[in-house]
mmCIF file of C-alpha atoms and ligand atoms in Angstrom:
data_model
loop_
_atom_site.group_PDB
_atom_site.id
_atom_site.type_symbol
_atom_site.label_atom_id
_atom_site.label_comp_id
_atom_site.label_asym_id
_atom_site.label_seq_id
_atom_site.Cartn_x
_atom_site.Cartn_y
_atom_site.Cartn_z
ATOM 1 C CA MET A 261 83.355 53.663 109.635
ATOM 2 C CA PRO A 262 87.027 54.432 110.349
ATOM 3 C CA ALA A 263 88.449 52.615 113.355
ATOM 4 C CA ASP A 264 89.345 55.922 114.965
ATOM 5 C CA ALA A 265 85.813 57.369 114.809
ATOM 6 C CA PRO A 266 85.136 59.225 118.090
ATOM 7 C CA ARG A 267 82.763 57.757 120.623
ATOM 8 C CA GLU A 268 80.076 59.999 122.037
ATOM 9 C CA HIS A 269 81.020 59.095 125.621
ATOM 10 C CA PRO A 270 84.745 58.455 125.699
ATOM 11 C CA ASP A 271 84.684 57.450 129.394
ATOM 12 C CA GLU A 272 82.474 54.431 128.724
ATOM 13 C CA PRO A 273 84.269 51.149 128.076
ATOM 14 C CA ALA A 274 84.405 50.445 124.361
ATOM 15 C CA PRO A 275 82.273 47.503 123.250
ATOM 16 C CA SER A 276 84.201 44.864 121.351
ATOM 17 C CA PRO A 277 84.307 45.739 117.652
ATOM 18 C CA GLY A 278 81.604 44.092 115.585
ATOM 19 C CA SER A 279 79.530 43.123 118.654
ATOM 20 C CA ALA A 280 75.833 43.920 118.741
ATOM 21 C CA ALA A 281 76.614 46.548 121.398
ATOM 22 C CA ALA A 282 79.220 48.137 119.135
ATOM 23 C CA VAL A 283 76.745 48.341 116.288
ATOM 24 C CA ALA A 284 73.990 49.706 118.525
ATOM 25 C CA THR A 285 76.134 52.343 120.226
ATOM 26 C CA ALA A 286 78.304 53.354 117.269
ATOM 27 C CA PRO A 287 77.668 56.995 116.386
ATOM 28 C CA ARG A 288 76.350 57.358 112.842
ATOM 29 C CA PRO A 289 79.017 58.971 110.676
ATOM 30 C CA PRO A 290 77.862 62.102 108.892
ATOM 31 C CA GLY A 291 76.531 61.511 105.394
ATOM 32 C CA ILE A 292 76.102 64.263 102.793
ATOM 33 C CA GLU A 293 74.632 67.701 103.430
ATOM 34 C CA VAL A 294 74.178 70.287 100.705
ATOM 35 C CA THR A 295 72.530 73.670 101.102
ATOM 36 C CA GLY A 296 71.868 76.342 98.513
ATOM 37 C CA LEU A 297 74.324 74.987 95.961
ATOM 38 C CA ARG A 298 74.795 77.032 92.807
ATOM 39 C CA ARG A 299 77.017 76.415 89.811
ATOM 40 C CA ALA A 300 76.712 78.090 86.425
ATOM 41 C CA PHE A 301 78.441 77.308 83.147
ATOM 42 C CA GLY A 302 78.315 80.666 81.393
ATOM 43 C CA THR A 303 74.646 81.551 81.297
ATOM 44 C CA VAL A 304 73.470 77.985 82.074
ATOM 45 C CA LYS A 305 72.540 77.567 85.727
ATOM 46 C CA ALA A 306 73.360 73.871 86.155
ATOM 47 C CA LEU A 307 72.729 74.131 89.900
ATOM 48 C CA ASP A 308 70.445 76.879 91.067
ATOM 49 C CA GLY A 309 70.052 76.508 94.815
ATOM 50 C CA ALA A 310 70.087 72.719 95.246
ATOM 51 C CA ASP A 311 69.652 71.209 98.731
ATOM 52 C CA LEU A 312 70.225 67.588 99.634
ATOM 53 C CA VAL A 313 70.673 65.349 102.633
ATOM 54 C CA ALA A 314 71.852 61.766 102.212
ATOM 55 C CA ARG A 315 71.914 59.713 105.402
ATOM 56 C CA ALA A 316 74.712 57.387 106.365
ATOM 57 C CA GLY A 317 73.447 53.814 106.340
ATOM 58 C CA ALA A 318 71.006 54.455 103.493
ATOM 59 C CA VAL A 319 70.864 54.441 99.702
ATOM 60 C CA THR A 320 69.602 57.776 98.396
ATOM 61 C CA ALA A 321 68.358 58.092 94.821
ATOM 62 C CA LEU A 322 69.154 61.264 92.903
ATOM 63 C CA VAL A 323 66.398 61.670 90.324
ATOM 64 C CA GLY A 324 65.752 64.275 87.664
ATOM 65 C CA PRO A 325 65.292 64.772 83.936
ATOM 66 C CA ASN A 326 68.172 65.242 81.502
ATOM 67 C CA GLY A 327 70.084 68.401 82.241
ATOM 68 C CA SER A 328 68.609 68.864 85.720
ATOM 69 C CA GLY A 329 72.045 69.074 87.335
ATOM 70 C CA LYS A 330 72.595 65.574 88.736
ATOM 71 C CA THR A 331 76.089 65.068 87.329
ATOM 72 C CA THR A 332 77.091 68.614 88.229
ATOM 73 C CA LEU A 333 75.975 68.013 91.811
ATOM 74 C CA LEU A 334 77.835 64.695 91.993
ATOM 75 C CA LEU A 335 80.994 66.314 90.597
ATOM 76 C CA VAL A 336 80.852 68.980 93.320
ATOM 77 C CA LEU A 337 80.354 66.309 95.989
ATOM 78 C CA ALA A 338 83.262 64.322 94.557
ATOM 79 C CA GLY A 339 85.496 67.379 94.939
ATOM 80 C CA LEU A 340 86.038 67.612 91.181
ATOM 81 C CA LEU A 341 84.115 70.822 90.540
ATOM 82 C CA VAL A 342 84.078 73.997 92.600
ATOM 83 C CA PRO A 343 80.607 75.450 93.180
ATOM 84 C CA ASP A 344 79.907 79.178 92.860
ATOM 85 C CA THR A 345 78.137 79.340 96.230
ATOM 86 C CA GLY A 346 76.552 77.042 98.779
ATOM 87 C CA GLN A 347 77.465 74.753 101.648
ATOM 88 C CA VAL A 348 78.650 71.186 101.116
ATOM 89 C CA ARG A 349 79.693 68.545 103.643
ATOM 90 C CA VAL A 350 80.713 65.069 102.602
ATOM 91 C CA ALA A 351 81.465 62.723 105.504
ATOM 92 C CA GLY A 352 81.836 65.862 107.611
ATOM 93 C CA HIS A 353 84.333 67.545 105.272
ATOM 94 C CA ASP A 354 84.009 70.384 102.794
ATOM 95 C CA PRO A 355 85.201 69.168 99.369
ATOM 96 C CA VAL A 356 86.234 72.724 98.465
ATOM 97 C CA THR A 357 88.209 73.833 101.522
ATOM 98 C CA ASP A 358 89.129 70.367 102.788
ATOM 99 C CA ASN A 359 89.429 68.572 99.455
ATOM 100 C CA ALA A 360 91.945 65.886 100.391
ATOM 101 C CA ALA A 361 90.046 64.817 103.518
ATOM 102 C CA ALA A 362 86.726 64.731 101.663
ATOM 103 C CA ARG A 363 88.126 62.795 98.710
ATOM 104 C CA ALA A 364 89.854 60.283 100.973
ATOM 105 C CA ARG A 365 86.414 59.339 102.285
ATOM 106 C CA THR A 366 84.563 59.458 98.970
ATOM 107 C CA GLY A 367 84.266 56.848 96.237
ATOM 108 C CA TRP A 368 83.250 58.236 92.850
ATOM 109 C CA MET A 369 81.923 56.290 89.898
ATOM 110 C CA PRO A 370 81.327 58.498 86.852
ATOM 111 C CA ASP A 371 78.744 57.612 84.216
ATOM 112 C CA ALA A 372 81.433 56.976 81.626
ATOM 113 C CA PHE A 373 84.503 55.324 83.061
ATOM 114 C CA GLY A 374 87.657 55.814 81.039
ATOM 115 C CA THR A 375 90.408 53.308 81.705
ATOM 116 C CA TRP A 376 93.983 53.162 80.596
ATOM 117 C CA ASP A 377 93.485 50.426 78.100
ATOM 118 C CA SER A 378 97.019 49.057 78.233
ATOM 119 C CA LEU A 379 96.851 48.488 82.008
ATOM 120 C CA THR A 380 95.323 45.288 83.322
ATOM 121 C CA ALA A 381 92.204 45.446 85.486
ATOM 122 C CA ARG A 382 94.380 44.700 88.525
ATOM 123 C CA GLU A 383 96.880 47.433 87.575
ATOM 124 C CA VAL A 384 94.081 49.978 87.148
ATOM 125 C CA LEU A 385 92.885 49.260 90.682
ATOM 126 C CA ALA A 386 96.448 49.212 92.073
ATOM 127 C CA THR A 387 97.124 52.611 90.506
ATOM 128 C CA PHE A 388 94.078 54.117 92.178
ATOM 129 C CA ALA A 389 94.857 52.407 95.484
ATOM 130 C CA ALA A 390 98.338 53.940 95.385
ATOM 131 C CA ALA A 391 96.892 57.367 94.553
ATOM 132 C CA TYR A 392 94.686 57.042 97.638
ATOM 133 C CA ARG A 393 97.745 55.960 99.634
ATOM 134 C CA VAL A 394 96.362 52.565 100.529
ATOM 135 C CA ASP A 395 99.310 50.509 101.772
ATOM 136 C CA ARG A 396 100.456 47.799 99.406
ATOM 137 C CA ALA A 397 99.464 44.738 101.460
ATOM 138 C CA THR A 398 95.991 46.109 102.161
ATOM 139 C CA ALA A 399 95.594 47.110 98.520
ATOM 140 C CA THR A 400 96.605 43.675 97.229
ATOM 141 C CA ALA A 401 94.039 41.900 99.411
ATOM 142 C CA ARG A 402 91.309 44.440 98.719
ATOM 143 C CA ILE A 403 91.859 44.367 94.950
ATOM 144 C CA ASP A 404 91.476 40.574 94.905
ATOM 145 C CA GLU A 405 88.326 40.867 96.966
ATOM 146 C CA LEU A 406 86.868 43.630 94.793
ATOM 147 C CA LEU A 407 87.663 41.828 91.541
ATOM 148 C CA ALA A 408 85.758 38.834 92.911
ATOM 149 C CA THR A 409 82.889 41.070 94.064
ATOM 150 C CA VAL A 410 82.436 42.522 90.584
ATOM 151 C CA HIS A 411 83.064 39.134 88.913
ATOM 152 C CA LEU A 412 86.215 40.204 87.090
ATOM 153 C CA THR A 413 88.698 37.797 88.663
ATOM 154 C CA GLU A 414 89.218 35.988 85.366
ATOM 155 C CA TYR A 415 90.018 39.316 83.700
ATOM 156 C CA ALA A 416 92.347 40.507 86.477
ATOM 157 C CA ASP A 417 95.453 40.218 84.357
ATOM 158 C CA GLN A 418 93.930 41.104 81.002
ATOM 159 C CA PRO A 419 94.438 44.576 79.551
ATOM 160 C CA ALA A 420 91.408 46.786 80.233
ATOM 161 C CA ALA A 421 91.062 47.186 76.446
ATOM 162 C CA VAL A 422 89.499 43.720 76.219
ATOM 163 C CA LEU A 423 86.753 44.516 78.717
ATOM 164 C CA SER A 424 83.224 45.030 77.436
ATOM 165 C CA ARG A 425 81.308 48.197 78.331
ATOM 166 C CA GLY A 426 79.512 46.449 81.198
ATOM 167 C CA GLN A 427 82.760 44.914 82.450
ATOM 168 C CA LYS A 428 84.424 48.340 82.387
ATOM 169 C CA GLN A 429 81.480 49.665 84.322
ATOM 170 C CA ARG A 430 82.026 46.976 86.958
ATOM 171 C CA LEU A 431 85.726 47.806 87.079
ATOM 172 C CA GLY A 432 84.669 51.430 87.663
ATOM 173 C CA LEU A 433 82.635 50.310 90.631
ATOM 174 C CA ALA A 434 85.591 48.393 92.051
ATOM 175 C CA ARG A 435 87.767 51.450 91.514
ATOM 176 C CA ALA A 436 85.315 53.593 93.482
ATOM 177 C CA LEU A 437 85.617 51.177 96.414
ATOM 178 C CA VAL A 438 89.367 50.604 96.371
ATOM 179 C CA HIS A 439 90.104 52.932 99.325
ATOM 180 C CA ASP A 440 87.162 51.682 101.410
ATOM 181 C CA PRO A 441 85.265 54.987 101.270
ATOM 182 C CA GLN A 442 82.611 56.086 103.724
ATOM 183 C CA VAL A 443 80.570 57.832 101.042
ATOM 184 C CA LEU A 444 79.824 56.421 97.609
ATOM 185 C CA LEU A 445 78.717 58.609 94.685
ATOM 186 C CA LEU A 446 77.473 56.720 91.628
ATOM 187 C CA ASP A 447 76.388 58.376 88.397
ATOM 188 C CA GLU A 448 74.185 56.001 86.355
ATOM 189 C CA PRO A 449 76.013 52.934 87.699
ATOM 190 C CA ALA A 450 73.695 50.391 86.086
ATOM 191 C CA SER A 451 74.011 51.640 82.523
ATOM 192 C CA GLY A 452 75.509 48.942 80.337
ATOM 193 C CA LEU A 453 75.058 46.235 82.957
ATOM 194 C CA ASP A 454 73.292 42.983 82.139
ATOM 195 C CA PRO A 455 70.376 41.844 84.340
ATOM 196 C CA ARG A 456 72.535 39.640 86.580
ATOM 197 C CA SER A 457 75.043 42.470 87.128
ATOM 198 C CA ARG A 458 72.184 44.852 87.961
ATOM 199 C CA VAL A 459 70.970 42.506 90.654
ATOM 200 C CA ASP A 460 74.532 42.168 91.968
ATOM 201 C CA LEU A 461 74.874 45.966 91.994
ATOM 202 C CA ARG A 462 71.654 46.332 93.942
ATOM 203 C CA LEU A 463 72.745 43.766 96.526
ATOM 204 C CA LEU A 464 76.191 45.322 96.821
ATOM 205 C CA LEU A 465 74.817 48.822 97.382
ATOM 206 C CA ARG A 466 72.441 47.463 100.024
ATOM 207 C CA ARG A 467 75.338 45.762 101.800
ATOM 208 C CA LEU A 468 77.470 48.916 101.656
ATOM 209 C CA ALA A 469 74.617 50.963 103.135
ATOM 210 C CA ASP A 470 73.987 48.340 105.812
ATOM 211 C CA GLU A 471 77.642 48.681 106.769
ATOM 212 C CA GLY A 472 76.895 52.311 107.603
ATOM 213 C CA ARG A 473 78.105 53.981 104.413
ATOM 214 C CA THR A 474 76.327 56.763 102.596
ATOM 215 C CA VAL A 475 75.313 55.789 99.067
ATOM 216 C CA LEU A 476 74.042 58.408 96.611
ATOM 217 C CA VAL A 477 73.066 57.044 93.228
ATOM 218 C CA SER A 478 71.659 58.734 90.140
ATOM 219 C CA SER A 479 69.794 56.841 87.451
ATOM 220 C CA HIS A 480 67.045 57.315 84.913
ATOM 221 C CA VAL A 481 65.807 53.802 85.500
ATOM 222 C CA LEU A 482 63.345 54.545 88.259
ATOM 223 C CA SER A 483 62.143 50.977 88.720
ATOM 224 C CA GLU A 484 65.719 50.049 89.493
ATOM 225 C CA LEU A 485 66.184 52.893 91.958
ATOM 226 C CA ASP A 486 62.890 51.950 93.542
ATOM 227 C CA GLU A 487 64.250 48.558 94.391
ATOM 228 C CA MET A 488 67.483 49.806 95.890
ATOM 229 C CA ALA A 489 66.811 53.239 97.403
ATOM 230 C CA ASP A 490 65.662 54.123 100.899
ATOM 231 C CA ASP A 491 65.299 57.846 100.210
ATOM 232 C CA ALA A 492 65.052 60.006 97.101
ATOM 233 C CA VAL A 493 65.855 63.573 96.114
ATOM 234 C CA PHE A 494 64.283 65.046 92.972
ATOM 235 C CA LEU A 495 66.143 67.718 90.996
ATOM 236 C CA SER A 496 64.669 69.924 88.309
ATOM 237 C CA ARG A 497 66.496 72.757 86.593
ATOM 238 C CA GLY A 498 69.227 72.726 89.204
ATOM 239 C CA ARG A 499 66.877 72.890 92.163
ATOM 240 C CA THR A 500 65.639 70.340 94.635
ATOM 241 C CA VAL A 501 61.921 70.069 94.041
ATOM 242 C CA ALA A 502 61.054 67.194 96.362
ATOM 243 C CA GLY A 503 62.480 64.648 98.748
ATOM 244 C CA LEU A 504 61.058 61.314 99.804
ATOM 245 C CA SER A 505 62.337 59.493 102.835
ATOM 246 C CA ASP A 506 61.809 55.877 103.674
ATOM 247 C CA LEU A 507 60.308 54.872 100.330
ATOM 248 C CA ASP A 508 59.149 51.513 101.667
ATOM 249 C CA ALA A 509 56.867 53.284 104.092
ATOM 250 C CA ALA A 510 55.568 55.799 101.547
ATOM 251 C CA THR A 511 51.822 55.852 102.007
ATOM 252 C CA GLY A 512 50.639 58.540 99.609
ATOM 253 C CA ARG A 513 47.946 58.141 96.973
ATOM 254 C CA ARG A 514 49.119 55.663 94.330
ATOM 255 C CA THR A 515 47.768 53.878 91.312
ATOM 256 C CA TRP A 516 47.206 50.134 91.639
ATOM 257 C CA HIS A 517 46.527 47.573 88.959
ATOM 258 C CA LEU A 518 43.619 45.202 89.643
ATOM 259 C CA ARG A 519 42.888 42.173 87.554
ATOM 260 C CA ALA A 520 40.067 39.632 87.798
ATOM 261 C CA LEU A 521 39.115 36.453 85.953
ATOM 262 C CA SER A 522 36.116 38.398 84.710
ATOM 263 C CA LEU A 523 36.686 42.035 83.789
ATOM 264 C CA PRO A 524 32.921 42.744 83.515
ATOM 265 C CA ALA A 525 32.406 41.403 87.046
ATOM 266 C CA LEU A 526 35.207 43.618 88.328
ATOM 267 C CA THR A 527 34.031 46.800 86.587
ATOM 268 C CA ALA A 528 30.390 46.154 87.554
ATOM 269 C CA TRP A 529 31.425 45.912 91.190
ATOM 270 C CA LEU A 530 33.625 49.033 90.963
ATOM 271 C CA ASP A 531 30.647 50.919 89.440
ATOM 272 C CA THR A 532 28.366 49.735 92.229
ATOM 273 C CA ALA A 533 30.936 50.565 94.900
ATOM 274 C CA GLY A 534 31.463 54.026 93.380
ATOM 275 C CA VAL A 535 35.210 53.467 92.849
ATOM 276 C CA ALA A 536 36.685 55.392 89.903
ATOM 277 C CA TYR A 537 38.867 53.333 87.539
ATOM 278 C CA GLN A 538 40.331 53.321 84.074
ATOM 279 C CA PRO A 539 41.237 50.441 81.782
ATOM 280 C CA ASP A 540 44.881 49.429 81.949
ATOM 281 C CA ASP A 541 45.647 49.395 78.268
ATOM 282 C CA ALA A 542 49.349 49.008 78.922
ATOM 283 C CA ALA A 543 48.864 45.754 80.780
ATOM 284 C CA ARG A 544 47.083 43.445 78.339
ATOM 285 C CA PRO A 545 48.616 40.219 79.523
ATOM 286 C CA GLY A 546 47.853 37.975 76.554
ATOM 287 C CA ASP A 547 47.244 35.271 79.101
ATOM 288 C CA ALA A 548 45.985 32.214 77.232
ATOM 289 C CA ARG A 549 45.021 30.103 80.274
ATOM 290 C CA PRO A 550 41.381 29.001 80.307
ATOM 291 C CA GLY A 551 39.247 31.556 82.096
ATOM 292 C CA ALA A 552 41.965 34.198 81.943
ATOM 293 C CA ASP A 553 40.875 37.648 80.909
ATOM 294 C CA PRO A 554 42.733 38.689 77.743
ATOM 295 C CA ALA A 555 41.619 42.295 78.121
ATOM 296 C CA GLY A 556 43.809 42.985 81.178
ATOM 297 C CA GLY A 557 42.660 44.795 84.278
ATOM 298 C CA VAL A 558 41.931 48.270 85.545
ATOM 299 C CA LEU A 559 43.849 51.058 87.238
ATOM 300 C CA VAL A 560 42.501 52.427 90.510
ATOM 301 C CA ASP A 561 43.881 55.242 92.675
ATOM 302 C CA VAL A 562 44.104 54.179 96.310
ATOM 303 C CA ASP A 563 45.404 55.686 99.548
ATOM 304 C CA GLY A 564 48.609 53.741 100.133
ATOM 305 C CA GLU A 565 48.837 50.056 100.920
ATOM 306 C CA ALA A 566 46.049 50.258 103.502
ATOM 307 C CA GLY A 567 43.676 51.584 100.810
ATOM 308 C CA ALA A 568 44.735 48.834 98.411
ATOM 309 C CA ALA A 569 44.185 46.170 101.062
ATOM 310 C CA ALA A 570 40.703 47.526 101.845
ATOM 311 C CA LEU A 571 39.747 47.596 98.167
ATOM 312 C CA LEU A 572 40.917 44.012 97.656
ATOM 313 C CA ARG A 573 39.103 42.823 100.778
ATOM 314 C CA ASP A 574 35.832 44.453 99.663
ATOM 315 C CA ALA A 575 36.102 43.116 96.103
ATOM 316 C CA VAL A 576 36.756 39.557 97.282
ATOM 317 C CA ALA A 577 33.942 39.826 99.871
ATOM 318 C CA ALA A 578 31.592 40.857 97.047
ATOM 319 C CA GLY A 579 32.547 37.712 95.116
ATOM 320 C CA VAL A 580 34.700 39.387 92.437
ATOM 321 C CA PRO A 581 37.270 36.796 91.227
ATOM 322 C CA VAL A 582 40.344 39.035 91.693
ATOM 323 C CA VAL A 583 43.555 37.352 90.578
ATOM 324 C CA SER A 584 46.067 40.128 91.174
ATOM 325 C CA SER A 585 46.424 43.471 92.902
ATOM 326 C CA ALA A 586 49.729 45.334 92.711
ATOM 327 C CA PRO A 587 51.152 48.861 92.390
ATOM 328 C CA ALA A 588 50.962 49.932 88.736
ATOM 329 C CA ALA A 589 54.424 51.482 89.042
ATOM 330 C CA GLY A 590 57.038 51.993 91.720
ATOM 331 C CA VAL A 591 56.863 54.756 94.314
ATOM 332 C CA LEU A 592 59.609 56.731 92.611
ATOM 333 C CA GLU A 593 58.089 56.492 89.163
ATOM 334 C CA GLN A 594 54.702 57.624 90.392
ATOM 335 C CA ALA A 595 56.194 60.473 92.428
ATOM 336 C CA TYR A 596 58.300 61.534 89.436
ATOM 337 C CA LEU A 597 55.386 61.464 87.008
ATOM 338 C CA ALA A 598 53.160 63.352 89.459
ATOM 339 C CA MET A 599 55.878 65.972 89.829
ATOM 340 C CA GLU A 600 56.289 66.333 86.075
ATOM 341 C CA GLU A 601 52.527 66.622 85.700
ATOM 342 C CA GLU A 602 52.454 69.453 88.251
ATOM 343 C CA ARG A 603 55.196 71.322 86.436
ATOM 344 C CA ARG A 604 53.436 71.310 83.036
HETATM 345 N N1 ATP B 1630 81.065 71.622 81.443
HETATM 346 C C1 ATP B 1630 79.921 72.181 81.066
HETATM 347 N N2 ATP B 1630 79.897 73.247 80.271
HETATM 348 C C2 ATP B 1630 78.738 73.836 79.918
HETATM 349 N N3 ATP B 1630 77.528 73.424 80.319
HETATM 350 C C3 ATP B 1630 77.485 72.355 81.127
HETATM 351 C C4 ATP B 1630 78.664 71.674 81.541
HETATM 352 N N4 ATP B 1630 78.309 70.665 82.356
HETATM 353 C C5 ATP B 1630 76.957 70.698 82.441
HETATM 354 N N5 ATP B 1630 76.475 71.709 81.713
HETATM 355 C C6 ATP B 1630 75.038 72.064 81.585
HETATM 356 O O1 ATP B 1630 74.486 72.076 82.889
HETATM 357 C C7 ATP B 1630 73.192 71.511 82.886
HETATM 358 C C8 ATP B 1630 73.146 70.354 83.856
HETATM 359 O O2 ATP B 1630 73.931 69.302 83.340
HETATM 360 P P1 ATP B 1630 74.148 67.923 84.123
HETATM 361 O O3 ATP B 1630 75.097 67.111 83.307
HETATM 362 O O4 ATP B 1630 74.535 68.200 85.521
HETATM 363 O O5 ATP B 1630 72.679 67.299 84.090
HETATM 364 P P2 ATP B 1630 72.190 65.814 84.395
HETATM 365 O O6 ATP B 1630 70.999 65.952 85.256
HETATM 366 O O7 ATP B 1630 73.320 64.989 84.900
HETATM 367 O O8 ATP B 1630 71.760 65.322 82.964
HETATM 368 P P3 ATP B 1630 71.662 63.840 82.334
HETATM 369 O O9 ATP B 1630 70.529 63.174 83.029
HETATM 370 O O10 ATP B 1630 71.365 64.082 80.905
HETATM 371 O O11 ATP B 1630 72.977 63.150 82.558
HETATM 372 C C9 ATP B 1630 72.889 71.121 81.461
HETATM 373 O O12 ATP B 1630 72.139 72.161 80.863
HETATM 374 C C10 ATP B 1630 74.262 71.025 80.817
HETATM 375 O O13 ATP B 1630 74.222 71.342 79.453
#
């Protein structure tokens, strides 16, 4: 949050910065608010009445099939594309009418990050810092810090041409953060990243959100979004078709995978208990340990975690040798597939 953010009660003494009281009383900065956004390219309605709210202090996933309008929406939020109609507020500013103020508070990481190949990684970041009018001393310190954060310190003075795709992607992330933005917009940020860098990205986005920033991230890799997102917005054909808030607490009906040492014992009990199930053909574990069941487990629909806990308790009480019970897929993936199913 900027140091000059207004307090709700200016007459109260200001708590010392960084204290628990400061954190508790600090007003939440505005995040992103979009209402009725439309943008056409010729006859193609890329956005056709999209709505979205992304809270400050949270990571929001932007999910949708190819061509559903995610990039178009992010470009509008980044102040790089003018919508036909609709209301947009990014960190409290309209990127159309108040473009400079909105962009000063917004970090943008496109899905494909072009660099000037003859500039070094450090020079690329310095150029963007200067464009955002970050003073030189601040920029120098921040660039060093960001290069370390994205593990590019050893490439700091190498021309960007030598960077691999994943390294360029990480430089793109550093670039998006160079002016210490309040809002971060990331289009497919994990593409091209190796597993370690994906974990680092997830941890970094969590830290940025915990600092009070608004993080909006699009990706096709739903399992990855599941691990990092607090909320989700689903787009289809340029429209918002669903929103999920607080994914960790999502309690809807979900499919769980159950596995026992003896599959016949498990299915016999499920039959007796009147619980519908189907074989989990996708999960044949090939587990060669003695007593392990090479045929995998079953899939059962349960009502949230409470339903899964009750099912496990009853199975164990009935003497079924259950060895694992876990969601068959993440919340986002299941919500997405259910949504697609409905739209068929
Ligand atoms: N500059 C453009 N000119 C013409 N059509 C465009 C342009 N940009 C986007 N579109 C069209 O708008 C629609 C939405 O595209 P957009 O790139 O926003 O989707 P997306 O959800 O980001 O897709 P993907 O997941 O494949 O990246 C698509 O039908 C696309 O062809």
